[in-house]
PDB file of C-alpha atoms in Angstrom:
ATOM      1  CA  MET A 227      43.477  25.935-129.287  1.00  0.00           C
ATOM      2  CA  ARG A 228      40.879  29.163-129.356  1.00  0.00           C
ATOM      3  CA  SER A 229      43.812  31.285-127.891  1.00  0.00           C
ATOM      4  CA  ALA A 230      46.578  30.026-130.356  1.00  0.00           C
ATOM      5  CA  VAL A 231      43.738  30.341-133.379  1.00  0.00           C
ATOM      6  CA  LYS A 232      43.464  34.395-132.015  1.00  0.00           C
ATOM      7  CA  GLN A 233      47.477  34.773-132.056  1.00  0.00           C
ATOM      8  CA  ILE A 234      47.438  33.895-135.432  1.00  0.00           C
ATOM      9  CA  LYS A 235      46.386  36.759-138.044  1.00  0.00           C
ATOM     10  CA  ARG A 236      43.381  36.571-139.536  1.00  0.00           C
ATOM     11  CA  SER A 237      45.196  37.486-142.887  1.00  0.00           C
ATOM     12  CA  THR A 238      47.995  35.279-142.524  1.00  0.00           C
ATOM     13  CA  LEU A 239      44.876  32.352-142.302  1.00  0.00           C
ATOM     14  CA  VAL A 240      43.295  33.789-145.321  1.00  0.00           C
ATOM     15  CA  LYS A 241      46.688  33.166-146.672  1.00  0.00           C
ATOM     16  CA  ARG A 242      47.560  29.912-145.920  1.00  0.00           C
ATOM     17  CA  ALA A 243      43.537  28.438-146.639  1.00  0.00           C
ATOM     18  CA  ASP A 244      44.123  29.692-150.095  1.00  0.00           C
ATOM     19  CA  LYS A 245      47.809  28.696-150.611  1.00  0.00           C
ATOM     20  CA  ALA A 246      46.245  25.002-149.469  1.00  0.00           C
ATOM     21  CA  PHE A 247      42.715  25.597-151.709  1.00  0.00           C
ATOM     22  CA  SER A 248      45.354  26.879-154.898  1.00  0.00           C
ATOM     23  CA  GLU A 249      47.283  23.574-154.485  1.00  0.00           C
ATOM     24  CA  TYR A 250      43.743  21.292-153.763  1.00  0.00           C
ATOM     25  CA  ILE A 251      42.655  22.738-157.270  1.00  0.00           C
ATOM     26  CA  ARG A 252      45.559  22.548-159.136  1.00  0.00           C
ATOM     27  CA  GLU A 253      46.504  18.652-158.813  1.00  0.00           C
ATOM     28  CA  ARG A 254      42.766  18.514-158.736  1.00  0.00           C
ATOM     29  CA  ASP A 255      42.674  19.460-162.350  1.00  0.00           C
ATOM     30  CA  GLY A 256      45.874  17.594-163.386  1.00  0.00           C
ATOM     31  CA  TYR A 257      48.056  20.927-163.896  1.00  0.00           C
ATOM     32  CA  GLN A 258      45.959  21.455-166.882  1.00  0.00           C
ATOM     33  CA  CYS A 259      44.445  24.240-167.974  1.00  0.00           C
ATOM     34  CA  PHE A 260      40.335  24.404-167.604  1.00  0.00           C
ATOM     35  CA  THR A 261      40.513  26.994-170.613  1.00  0.00           C
ATOM     36  CA  CYS A 262      43.052  26.307-173.273  1.00  0.00           C
ATOM     37  CA  GLY A 263      43.797  23.041-172.562  1.00  0.00           C
ATOM     38  CA  LEU A 264      47.256  23.602-171.789  1.00  0.00           C
ATOM     39  CA  VAL A 265      49.425  21.335-169.537  1.00  0.00           C
ATOM     40  CA  GLY A 266      51.604  22.417-166.923  1.00  0.00           C
ATOM     41  CA  ALA A 267      53.436  20.767-163.929  1.00  0.00           C
ATOM     42  CA  GLU A 268      53.559  21.599-160.311  1.00  0.00           C
ATOM     43  CA  LYS A 269      54.725  24.857-158.824  1.00  0.00           C
ATOM     44  CA  ASP A 270      55.973  25.492-162.707  1.00  0.00           C
ATOM     45  CA  GLY A 271      54.478  29.510-162.003  1.00  0.00           C
ATOM     46  CA  VAL A 272      52.318  28.873-165.625  1.00  0.00           C
ATOM     47  CA  MET A 273      49.366  27.261-163.486  1.00  0.00           C
ATOM     48  CA  GLN A 274      47.587  28.831-161.420  1.00  0.00           C
ATOM     49  CA  CYS A 275      44.332  28.615-159.388  1.00  0.00           C
ATOM     50  CA  GLY A 276      41.395  30.582-161.553  1.00  0.00           C
ATOM     51  CA  HIS A 277      38.385  31.878-160.387  1.00  0.00           C
ATOM     52  CA  LEU A 278      35.368  31.991-162.252  1.00  0.00           C
ATOM     53  CA  PHE A 279      33.993  34.932-159.235  1.00  0.00           C
ATOM     54  CA  THR A 280      36.338  36.864-157.935  1.00  0.00           C
ATOM     55  CA  ARG A 281      37.998  35.974-154.578  1.00  0.00           C
ATOM     56  CA  VAL A 282      36.606  39.126-152.892  1.00  0.00           C
ATOM     57  CA  SER A 283      33.297  37.391-151.743  1.00  0.00           C
ATOM     58  CA  HIS A 284      34.125  34.988-149.625  1.00  0.00           C
ATOM     59  CA  SER A 285      30.535  33.104-150.197  1.00  0.00           C
ATOM     60  CA  THR A 286      32.163  31.253-153.709  1.00  0.00           C
ATOM     61  CA  ARG A 287      36.365  32.331-152.617  1.00  0.00           C
ATOM     62  CA  TRP A 288      37.331  28.953-151.276  1.00  0.00           C
ATOM     63  CA  ASP A 289      34.541  27.172-153.836  1.00  0.00           C
ATOM     64  CA  GLU A 290      35.491  24.264-155.512  1.00  0.00           C
ATOM     65  CA  LEU A 291      33.318  24.654-158.652  1.00  0.00           C
ATOM     66  CA  ASN A 292      34.348  28.628-158.467  1.00  0.00           C
ATOM     67  CA  SER A 293      37.969  27.493-158.811  1.00  0.00           C
ATOM     68  CA  HIS A 294      39.803  25.834-161.653  1.00  0.00           C
ATOM     69  CA  CYS A 295      43.855  25.736-162.683  1.00  0.00           C
ATOM     70  CA  GLN A 296      43.902  28.495-165.457  1.00  0.00           C
ATOM     71  CA  CYS A 297      47.214  29.102-167.123  1.00  0.00           C
ATOM     72  CA  ARG A 298      49.095  32.393-166.052  1.00  0.00           C
ATOM     73  CA  GLY A 299      47.731  33.873-169.721  1.00  0.00           C
ATOM     74  CA  CYS A 300      44.389  33.278-169.261  1.00  0.00           C
ATOM     75  CA  ASN A 301      43.386  33.564-165.689  1.00  0.00           C
ATOM     76  CA  MET A 302      45.095  36.816-166.757  1.00  0.00           C
ATOM     77  CA  LEU A 303      42.950  37.687-169.211  1.00  0.00           C
ATOM     78  CA  HIS A 304      40.477  36.572-167.612  1.00  0.00           C
ATOM     79  CA  GLU A 305      40.135  39.794-165.839  1.00  0.00           C
ATOM     80  CA  HIS A 306      39.219  41.743-168.508  1.00  0.00           C
ATOM     81  CA  ASP A 307      37.514  39.165-171.361  1.00  0.00           C
ATOM     82  CA  PRO A 308      35.886  36.842-169.503  1.00  0.00           C
ATOM     83  CA  HIS A 309      33.780  35.166-171.753  1.00  0.00           C
ATOM     84  CA  ARG A 310      36.252  32.720-172.401  1.00  0.00           C
ATOM     85  CA  TYR A 311      36.046  31.053-168.800  1.00  0.00           C
ATOM     86  CA  ILE A 312      31.995  31.634-168.806  1.00  0.00           C
ATOM     87  CA  SER A 313      31.570  29.770-171.997  1.00  0.00           C
ATOM     88  CA  ARG A 314      33.872  27.180-171.011  1.00  0.00           C
ATOM     89  CA  PHE A 315      31.982  26.888-167.538  1.00  0.00           C
ATOM     90  CA  ILE A 316      28.960  27.028-168.967  1.00  0.00           C
ATOM     91  CA  GLU A 317      29.855  24.032-172.161  1.00  0.00           C
ATOM     92  CA  LYS A 318      30.641  21.983-168.769  1.00  0.00           C
ATOM     93  CA  TYR A 319      28.446  22.309-166.304  1.00  0.00           C
ATOM     94  CA  GLY A 320      24.802  23.756-167.741  1.00  0.00           C
ATOM     95  CA  LEU A 321      23.758  27.055-167.019  1.00  0.00           C
ATOM     96  CA  MET A 322      21.399  26.710-164.189  1.00  0.00           C
ATOM     97  CA  LYS A 323      25.197  25.533-162.785  1.00  0.00           C
ATOM     98  CA  TYR A 324      26.553  29.090-163.648  1.00  0.00           C
ATOM     99  CA  GLU A 325      23.355  31.429-162.271  1.00  0.00           C
ATOM    100  CA  GLU A 326      23.404  29.702-158.952  1.00  0.00           C
ATOM    101  CA  LEU A 327      27.124  30.068-158.467  1.00  0.00           C
ATOM    102  CA  TYR A 328      26.636  33.554-159.971  1.00  0.00           C
ATOM    103  CA  ALA A 329      23.456  33.632-156.807  1.00  0.00           C
ATOM    104  CA  LYS A 330      26.436  32.728-154.275  1.00  0.00           C
ATOM    105  CA  HIS A 331      28.599  35.046-155.563  1.00  0.00           C
ATOM    106  CA  LYS A 332      26.303  37.676-154.565  1.00  0.00           C
ATOM    107  CA  GLN A 333      25.634  36.315-151.653  1.00  0.00           C
ATOM    108  CA  THR A 334      26.936  39.723-148.748  1.00  0.00           C
ATOM    109  CA  GLY A 335      27.462  39.318-145.156  1.00  0.00           C
ATOM    110  CA  THR A 336      29.488  35.614-145.795  1.00  0.00           C
ATOM    111  CA  LYS A 337      32.467  35.672-143.104  1.00  0.00           C
ATOM    112  CA  PHE A 338      34.371  32.636-141.945  1.00  0.00           C
ATOM    113  CA  SER A 339      36.274  33.276-138.470  1.00  0.00           C
ATOM    114  CA  ASN A 340      39.766  32.287-137.346  1.00  0.00           C
ATOM    115  CA  ALA A 341      38.994  29.028-136.983  1.00  0.00           C
ATOM    116  CA  ASP A 342      36.717  28.642-139.963  1.00  0.00           C
ATOM    117  CA  LEU A 343      39.877  29.243-141.840  1.00  0.00           C
ATOM    118  CA  LEU A 344      41.767  26.634-139.763  1.00  0.00           C
ATOM    119  CA  LEU A 345      39.515  23.862-140.394  1.00  0.00           C
ATOM    120  CA  LEU A 346      39.717  25.138-144.469  1.00  0.00           C
ATOM    121  CA  GLU A 347      43.178  24.851-144.532  1.00  0.00           C
ATOM    122  CA  LYS A 348      43.419  21.463-142.887  1.00  0.00           C
ATOM    123  CA  LEU A 349      40.797  20.372-145.617  1.00  0.00           C
ATOM    124  CA  PHE A 350      42.371  21.274-148.323  1.00  0.00           C
ATOM    125  CA  LEU A 351      45.872  19.598-147.258  1.00  0.00           C
ATOM    126  CA  GLU A 352      43.721  17.002-146.296  1.00  0.00           C
ATOM    127  CA  LYS A 353      42.691  16.745-150.210  1.00  0.00           C
ATOM    128  CA  LEU A 354      45.794  17.111-151.380  1.00  0.00           C
TER     129      LEU A 354
END
């Protein structure tokens, strides 16, 4: 298995983990936007997997608390005006959870091996 994992490009493994995670988050949330409440449908092109803290940080990229279903409009708005998402998050989970997630997001050095990425993909596909 180890050699088979090495043959797959890391970028492909990240994309596969992202896809499984995104599908899981949207289904988990019933295709309803966390921010505005709009209800969509599976594969409608409107509902997306929004991240409270950017996907750049692998420490929170696949963290279920960091991600919620969002309509495209709210997800794009979040990049320029994160206040609505942050306010909604704090309203639902509390300031302490926000601060804990922020601290986790700021952790550096979190790296997933190729095998870890395959396991992430498998985990979220099983949760679907």
